[in-house]
């Protein structure tokens, strides 16, 4: 293979190769909410109508499957597949040939699954019984059986969430009511922490085993300016299934052309400076969510991801949440302190600080040296999630107090790989799960990317932004080690996460031996 070795890790850098056809962000086409309650899982079409309200994880998560192929959602959110398939067997099947509404078909065969223009076709990743993801799941299930722990958070997560909300409420009182305006950025940062460590788990259904409690804490997103409804579609559906895909991951393409987060998107001249202005734009995230979600709901879709048919309760939560947020963080400061002082000294600093903290924490996890882009269809789902994620400050890679701090403050997003492998598991379990994931990566020759500190990964993030902005895609790709044994291609070419059209993968290739992982550490 045309590749050069990287130290003694057993991993490889791919030979710089031509990209598939670069393009602008996808054309969203006609935007409207989904009207059907049908879903497709493993090629079978089911009617969700009678099951939504009795879904063990809550109706909000079940509705995400409506009107789309939910195979990836089904397998990634259910740790115990034997239990999940028993519930699935109770759903009425529908003859797909008689459907009035055509559901999207996921590609399950091996190959790159790209159309004649080089764009990604929606498709499921491989989930073979002897594959990487199946093995990680098996060992994680054994861990929970052996320890007796509940995989969701329980009372500790409720207590931690209440403490965080208490701190946020106190900061709002001191800053907004008592006018200690110089501490306004602290309000914004606490808002971001509430979003990261409370609503994130809650809207994934991972905060507690109780759907009603998860729903209640999920409303924190609406309080801080986002929308729990829009977030579940944007994050759970559009991001988790296809991370770092230029056509299917909204987090990758929605910021284009302002920021180029993916080698598959077209380069614009001004993006050469995105490593400088990008972090400044991160500060605007609070405003983008606060107002952008309104457009999402009115148009019926976020990017290419359509919203499910909105119930009266969905409408009430969305518009009620916007009223509370804008009233508390815009109206109250203006009412108490006037327009200029209220907006310029309280609202603006809080939103800018919170937006920067929140966006920076999200952005580094998929856009730093080590992350793969545009992974081909047919690659093991767990390997996809691990290759496209970059961790930082995980247990064992940094002082324990630093690891605990980031685990609690970021809601476990410093364990990005573990979160993407098990989004329905509470983040307090990620340190233990990470040891399992590392071990399987070691055995299967899959890179496990991890930096010692947030400052290390942020520096690599800025470096990646700079390279992507200047079109130096070969350097971005060459900086990422890959293992060839589990990703053998036709014609003996090295792994290409950027999927040259027509290239196929042999997912059955044997895993390489011990020592083939690449654990990225910056001491």
Coordinates of C-alpha atoms in Angstrom, one line a residue, residues 95-485:
X95 CA -46.2 -3.7 3.3
X96 CA -43.6 -1.3 1.9
X97 CA -45.0 -1.8 -1.6
X98 CA -48.3 -0.2 -0.6
X99 CA -46.8 2.9 1.0
X100 CA -48.1 6.2 -0.2
X101 CA -45.0 8.0 1.4
X102 CA -41.6 6.7 0.3
X103 CA -39.2 6.3 3.1
X104 CA -35.5 6.8 2.5
X105 CA -33.5 3.6 2.0
X106 CA -30.3 3.1 3.8
X107 CA -27.4 1.4 2.0
X108 CA -26.2 -1.6 3.9
X109 CA -23.9 -3.2 1.3
X110 CA -20.2 -2.6 1.4
X111 CA -18.9 0.3 -0.7
X112 CA -18.6 4.0 -0.7
X113 CA -22.3 4.7 -1.5
X114 CA -21.8 7.9 -3.5
X115 CA -23.8 9.2 -6.4
X116 CA -22.4 10.2 -9.8
X117 CA -21.6 13.7 -8.4
X118 CA -19.5 12.2 -5.6
X119 CA -22.1 13.1 -2.9
X120 CA -22.8 10.8 0.0
X121 CA -25.9 8.6 -0.2
X122 CA -27.7 8.0 3.1
X123 CA -26.7 4.6 4.4
X124 CA -26.2 2.5 7.4
X125 CA -22.8 1.5 8.7
X126 CA -22.0 -2.2 9.1
X127 CA -22.9 -3.7 12.4
X128 CA -21.6 -7.3 12.1
X129 CA -22.0 -9.7 14.9
X130 CA -18.2 -10.1 15.2
X131 CA -17.4 -6.5 14.4
X132 CA -15.8 -3.8 16.5
X133 CA -19.1 -2.3 17.7
X134 CA -20.5 -5.7 18.7
X135 CA -17.5 -6.5 20.7
X136 CA -17.4 -3.2 22.5
X137 CA -21.1 -3.6 23.3
X138 CA -20.6 -7.1 24.6
X139 CA -17.9 -6.1 27.0
X140 CA -19.8 -3.0 28.2
X141 CA -22.9 -5.1 28.8
X142 CA -20.7 -7.5 30.9
X143 CA -19.4 -4.5 32.9
X144 CA -23.0 -3.4 33.8
X145 CA -24.0 -6.9 34.7
X146 CA -20.9 -7.4 36.9
X147 CA -21.2 -4.1 38.7
X148 CA -25.0 -4.0 38.9
X149 CA -25.0 -0.3 37.9
X150 CA -27.9 1.4 36.1
X151 CA -26.5 2.6 32.7
X152 CA -28.5 5.8 33.1
X153 CA -27.6 8.3 35.7
X154 CA -30.2 8.0 38.5
X155 CA -30.3 10.1 41.6
X156 CA -26.7 11.3 41.5
X157 CA -27.3 12.9 38.1
X158 CA -30.5 14.5 39.4
X159 CA -28.6 15.9 42.4
X160 CA -25.7 17.2 40.2
X161 CA -28.2 18.8 37.8
X162 CA -30.0 20.5 40.6
X163 CA -26.8 21.9 42.0
X164 CA -25.8 23.3 38.6
X165 CA -29.2 24.9 38.1
X166 CA -29.0 26.3 41.6
X167 CA -25.7 28.0 40.7
X168 CA -27.2 29.3 37.5
X169 CA -30.2 30.7 39.3
X170 CA -28.0 32.4 41.9
X171 CA -25.8 33.9 39.2
X172 CA -28.8 35.3 37.4
X173 CA -30.1 36.8 40.6
X174 CA -26.8 38.5 41.5
X175 CA -26.1 39.7 37.9
X176 CA -29.5 40.5 36.5
X177 CA -31.4 41.6 39.6
X178 CA -28.7 43.0 41.8
X179 CA -26.8 44.4 38.8
X180 CA -23.4 42.9 39.5
X181 CA -23.0 43.2 35.7
X182 CA -19.2 42.6 35.8
X183 CA -19.9 38.9 36.4
X184 CA -22.3 38.5 33.5
X185 CA -19.8 36.2 31.6
X186 CA -20.2 33.7 34.5
X187 CA -23.9 33.6 33.8
X188 CA -23.2 32.6 30.2
X189 CA -20.6 30.0 31.2
X190 CA -23.0 28.4 33.7
X191 CA -25.7 28.4 31.0
X192 CA -23.3 26.5 28.7
X193 CA -22.4 24.1 31.5
X194 CA -26.1 23.5 32.1
X195 CA -26.5 22.7 28.4
X196 CA -23.5 20.4 28.3
X197 CA -24.0 18.5 31.6
X198 CA -27.8 18.5 32.0
X199 CA -29.9 18.9 28.8
X200 CA -27.4 16.9 26.7
X201 CA -27.8 13.7 28.7
X202 CA -31.5 14.4 29.3
X203 CA -32.4 14.7 25.6
X204 CA -30.3 11.6 24.8
X205 CA -32.5 9.8 27.4
X206 CA -29.4 9.1 29.5
X207 CA -29.8 11.4 32.5
X208 CA -32.1 9.0 34.5
X209 CA -34.1 5.8 33.9
X210 CA -37.3 7.9 34.1
X211 CA -38.5 9.4 30.8
X212 CA -40.6 12.1 32.5
X213 CA -37.6 13.3 34.5
X214 CA -35.4 13.3 31.4
X215 CA -38.1 15.3 29.6
X216 CA -38.2 17.9 32.4
X217 CA -34.4 18.3 32.5
X218 CA -34.3 18.4 28.8
X219 CA -36.2 21.7 29.0
X220 CA -33.0 23.3 30.3
X221 CA -32.1 23.6 26.6
X222 CA -35.2 25.8 26.1
X223 CA -34.3 27.8 29.1
X224 CA -30.8 28.7 28.0
X225 CA -32.0 29.7 24.5
X226 CA -32.0 26.5 22.4
X227 CA -34.8 24.1 21.7
X228 CA -35.0 20.6 23.0
X229 CA -37.2 19.7 20.1
X230 CA -34.9 21.1 17.4
X231 CA -31.8 19.8 19.3
X232 CA -33.0 16.2 19.2
X233 CA -33.4 16.3 15.5
X234 CA -30.2 18.3 14.8
X235 CA -28.0 16.3 17.2
X236 CA -29.5 12.8 17.7
X237 CA -30.6 12.3 14.2
X238 CA -28.5 14.4 11.9
X239 CA -25.1 14.3 13.8
X240 CA -24.7 11.0 15.7
X241 CA -25.6 8.7 12.8
X242 CA -23.1 10.2 10.4
X243 CA -20.4 12.3 12.2
X244 CA -18.0 14.3 10.0
X245 CA -19.9 13.5 6.8
X246 CA -20.0 16.5 4.4
X247 CA -23.5 15.7 3.3
X248 CA -25.2 14.0 6.2
X249 CA -23.8 15.7 9.4
X250 CA -25.5 19.0 10.0
X251 CA -22.7 20.0 12.5
X252 CA -20.2 19.7 9.6
X253 CA -22.0 21.6 6.8
X254 CA -24.3 24.1 8.4
X255 CA -21.6 26.6 9.2
X256 CA -20.3 26.6 5.6
X257 CA -19.3 28.9 3.9
X258 CA -18.4 30.9 7.1
X259 CA -16.3 28.0 8.4
X260 CA -15.0 25.0 6.4
X261 CA -15.2 22.1 8.8
X262 CA -14.8 19.3 6.3
X263 CA -12.5 18.5 3.3
X264 CA -15.5 17.6 1.2
X265 CA -16.7 21.2 1.2
X266 CA -15.6 23.8 -1.3
X267 CA -12.8 26.2 -0.3
X268 CA -13.4 29.9 -0.3
X269 CA -10.5 32.4 -0.2
X270 CA -11.6 34.1 3.1
X271 CA -11.6 30.8 4.9
X272 CA -7.8 30.9 4.9
X273 CA -8.3 33.0 8.1
X274 CA -10.9 30.9 9.7
X275 CA -8.6 29.8 12.5
X276 CA -8.5 33.5 13.5
X277 CA -12.1 34.6 13.0
X278 CA -13.7 31.2 13.7
X279 CA -13.4 31.3 17.5
X280 CA -14.9 34.8 17.4
X281 CA -17.9 33.4 15.5
X282 CA -18.2 30.7 18.2
X283 CA -19.2 33.5 20.6
X284 CA -22.3 34.0 18.5
X285 CA -23.6 30.5 19.1
X286 CA -26.1 31.5 21.7
X287 CA -27.7 34.0 19.4
X288 CA -27.6 31.5 16.5
X289 CA -29.6 28.9 18.5
X290 CA -31.9 31.4 20.1
X291 CA -33.1 32.8 16.8
X292 CA -32.2 30.0 14.4
X293 CA -34.4 27.4 16.1
X294 CA -37.4 29.6 15.3
X295 CA -36.6 29.3 11.6
X296 CA -36.1 25.5 12.1
X297 CA -39.6 25.0 13.5
X298 CA -41.3 27.4 11.1
X299 CA -39.6 25.7 8.1
X300 CA -40.1 22.1 9.4
X301 CA -36.5 21.0 9.1
X302 CA -33.0 21.5 10.3
X303 CA -30.7 21.3 7.3
X304 CA -31.7 18.1 5.5
X305 CA -33.4 16.6 8.6
X306 CA -37.1 17.0 8.7
X307 CA -38.9 17.4 12.0
X308 CA -41.5 14.9 13.0
X309 CA -45.1 16.1 13.0
X310 CA -45.4 18.6 15.9
X311 CA -47.9 17.9 18.6
X312 CA -49.7 20.6 20.5
X313 CA -47.4 19.9 23.5
X314 CA -44.3 20.3 21.2
X315 CA -45.6 23.7 20.0
X316 CA -46.3 24.8 23.6
X317 CA -42.9 23.8 24.9
X318 CA -41.1 25.5 22.0
X319 CA -42.8 28.8 22.0
X320 CA -43.1 28.8 25.8
X321 CA -39.4 28.1 26.1
X322 CA -38.6 31.0 23.8
X323 CA -40.8 33.3 25.8
X324 CA -39.1 32.4 29.0
X325 CA -35.6 32.7 27.6
X326 CA -36.0 36.0 25.9
X327 CA -38.0 37.3 28.8
X328 CA -35.4 36.3 31.4
X329 CA -32.2 37.1 29.5
X330 CA -33.3 40.0 27.4
X331 CA -36.5 41.5 28.8
X332 CA -35.7 41.5 32.5
X333 CA -32.3 43.2 32.2
X334 CA -33.9 45.9 30.0
X335 CA -36.8 46.3 32.4
X336 CA -34.6 46.6 35.4
X337 CA -31.6 48.5 34.0
X338 CA -32.6 50.1 30.7
X339 CA -31.9 49.2 27.2
X340 CA -28.2 50.2 26.9
X341 CA -27.1 48.9 30.3
X342 CA -29.3 45.8 30.2
X343 CA -28.2 44.7 26.8
X344 CA -24.6 45.9 26.6
X345 CA -23.5 45.1 30.2
X346 CA -25.5 42.0 31.0
X347 CA -27.1 40.2 28.1
X348 CA -24.4 40.6 25.5
X349 CA -21.4 39.6 27.7
X350 CA -23.3 36.6 29.0
X351 CA -24.3 35.3 25.6
X352 CA -20.9 35.9 24.1
X353 CA -19.1 34.1 26.9
X354 CA -21.5 31.2 27.0
X355 CA -21.6 30.8 23.2
X356 CA -17.8 30.7 23.1
X357 CA -17.5 28.1 25.9
X358 CA -20.3 25.9 24.5
X359 CA -19.1 26.0 20.8
X360 CA -15.5 25.5 21.7
X361 CA -16.3 22.4 23.7
X362 CA -18.3 20.9 20.9
X363 CA -16.0 21.9 18.0
X364 CA -12.8 20.4 19.2
X365 CA -14.2 16.9 19.6
X366 CA -14.6 16.3 15.8
X367 CA -12.4 18.9 14.2
X368 CA -8.9 18.3 15.6
X369 CA -5.9 16.4 14.5
X370 CA -6.8 12.7 14.6
X371 CA -10.5 13.0 13.5
X372 CA -11.5 11.1 10.3
X373 CA -13.8 12.7 7.7
X374 CA -16.3 11.3 5.3
X375 CA -15.9 7.6 6.3
X376 CA -17.2 5.2 3.7
X377 CA -20.4 3.3 4.0
X378 CA -19.9 -0.3 5.1
X379 CA -17.3 0.5 7.8
X380 CA -18.2 -0.9 11.2
X381 CA -20.5 1.6 13.0
X382 CA -18.4 1.6 16.2
X383 CA -15.2 2.1 14.2
X384 CA -16.8 5.1 12.4
X385 CA -17.7 6.7 15.8
X386 CA -14.3 6.1 17.2
X387 CA -12.3 7.3 14.2
X388 CA -14.3 10.6 13.9
X389 CA -14.0 11.4 17.6
X390 CA -11.2 13.0 19.5
X391 CA -11.1 12.9 23.4
X392 CA -9.3 15.0 25.9
X393 CA -8.5 14.9 29.6
X394 CA -9.7 11.3 30.0
X395 CA -8.9 9.3 33.1
X396 CA -5.3 8.1 33.1
X397 CA -4.1 10.7 30.5
X398 CA -4.1 13.7 32.9
X399 CA -4.3 14.4 36.7
X400 CA -7.4 12.9 38.2
X401 CA -8.8 16.2 39.4
X402 CA -8.6 17.6 35.8
X403 CA -10.3 14.5 34.4
X404 CA -13.1 14.8 37.0
X405 CA -13.5 18.5 36.3
X406 CA -14.0 18.1 32.6
X407 CA -16.2 15.0 33.0
X408 CA -18.7 16.9 35.2
X409 CA -18.4 20.3 33.4
X410 CA -18.6 19.1 29.8
X411 CA -21.1 16.4 30.5
X412 CA -18.6 13.7 29.4
X413 CA -18.0 15.3 26.0
X414 CA -14.3 14.9 26.7
X415 CA -15.0 11.2 26.2
X416 CA -16.4 11.9 22.8
X417 CA -15.7 8.4 21.4
X418 CA -17.5 6.7 24.3
X419 CA -20.4 9.1 24.1
X420 CA -20.9 8.4 20.4
X421 CA -20.7 4.7 21.0
X422 CA -23.2 4.8 23.9
X423 CA -25.3 8.0 23.6
X424 CA -28.0 6.5 25.8
X425 CA -25.5 5.9 28.7
X426 CA -25.0 8.5 31.4
X427 CA -21.6 10.3 31.2
X428 CA -20.6 9.2 34.7
X429 CA -19.9 5.8 33.3
X430 CA -17.6 7.0 30.5
X431 CA -14.3 6.6 32.4
X432 CA -15.0 2.9 33.0
X433 CA -16.2 2.4 29.4
X434 CA -13.2 4.2 28.0
X435 CA -10.9 1.4 29.3
X436 CA -13.0 -1.1 27.5
X437 CA -13.0 0.9 24.3
X438 CA -9.2 1.4 24.5
X439 CA -8.7 -2.3 24.9
X440 CA -10.8 -3.2 21.8
X441 CA -9.1 -0.5 19.8
X442 CA -5.8 -2.0 20.8
X443 CA -6.9 -5.5 19.7
X444 CA -8.6 -4.3 16.4
X445 CA -6.1 -1.8 15.3
X446 CA -8.4 1.2 15.5
X447 CA -7.0 4.6 16.5
X448 CA -8.1 5.9 19.9
X449 CA -7.4 9.7 19.7
X450 CA -6.9 11.4 23.1
X451 CA -5.1 14.6 24.2
X452 CA -4.0 15.2 27.8
X453 CA -5.5 18.7 28.2
X454 CA -8.2 20.9 26.7
X455 CA -5.4 23.4 25.7
X456 CA -3.7 20.7 23.7
X457 CA -6.7 19.7 21.8
X458 CA -7.7 23.3 21.3
X459 CA -4.3 24.1 19.8
X460 CA -4.8 21.1 17.4
X461 CA -8.3 22.3 16.6
X462 CA -7.0 25.7 15.5
X463 CA -4.3 24.0 13.4
X464 CA -6.9 21.9 11.7
X465 CA -9.1 24.9 11.0
X466 CA -6.1 26.6 9.4
X467 CA -5.3 23.7 7.2
X468 CA -8.9 23.2 6.1
X469 CA -9.3 26.9 5.5
X470 CA -6.3 27.0 3.2
X471 CA -7.3 23.8 1.3
X472 CA -4.4 21.8 2.7
X473 CA -6.5 18.7 2.9
X474 CA -3.6 16.3 2.2
X475 CA -1.9 17.6 5.4
X476 CA -5.1 17.1 7.4
X477 CA -5.4 13.5 6.1
X478 CA -1.7 12.7 6.5
X479 CA -1.8 13.9 10.1
X480 CA -4.3 11.1 10.9
X481 CA -3.0 7.6 11.4
X482 CA -5.2 4.8 10.1
X483 CA -4.9 1.0 10.4
X484 CA -4.9 -0.8 7.1
X485 CA -5.6 -4.3 8.3

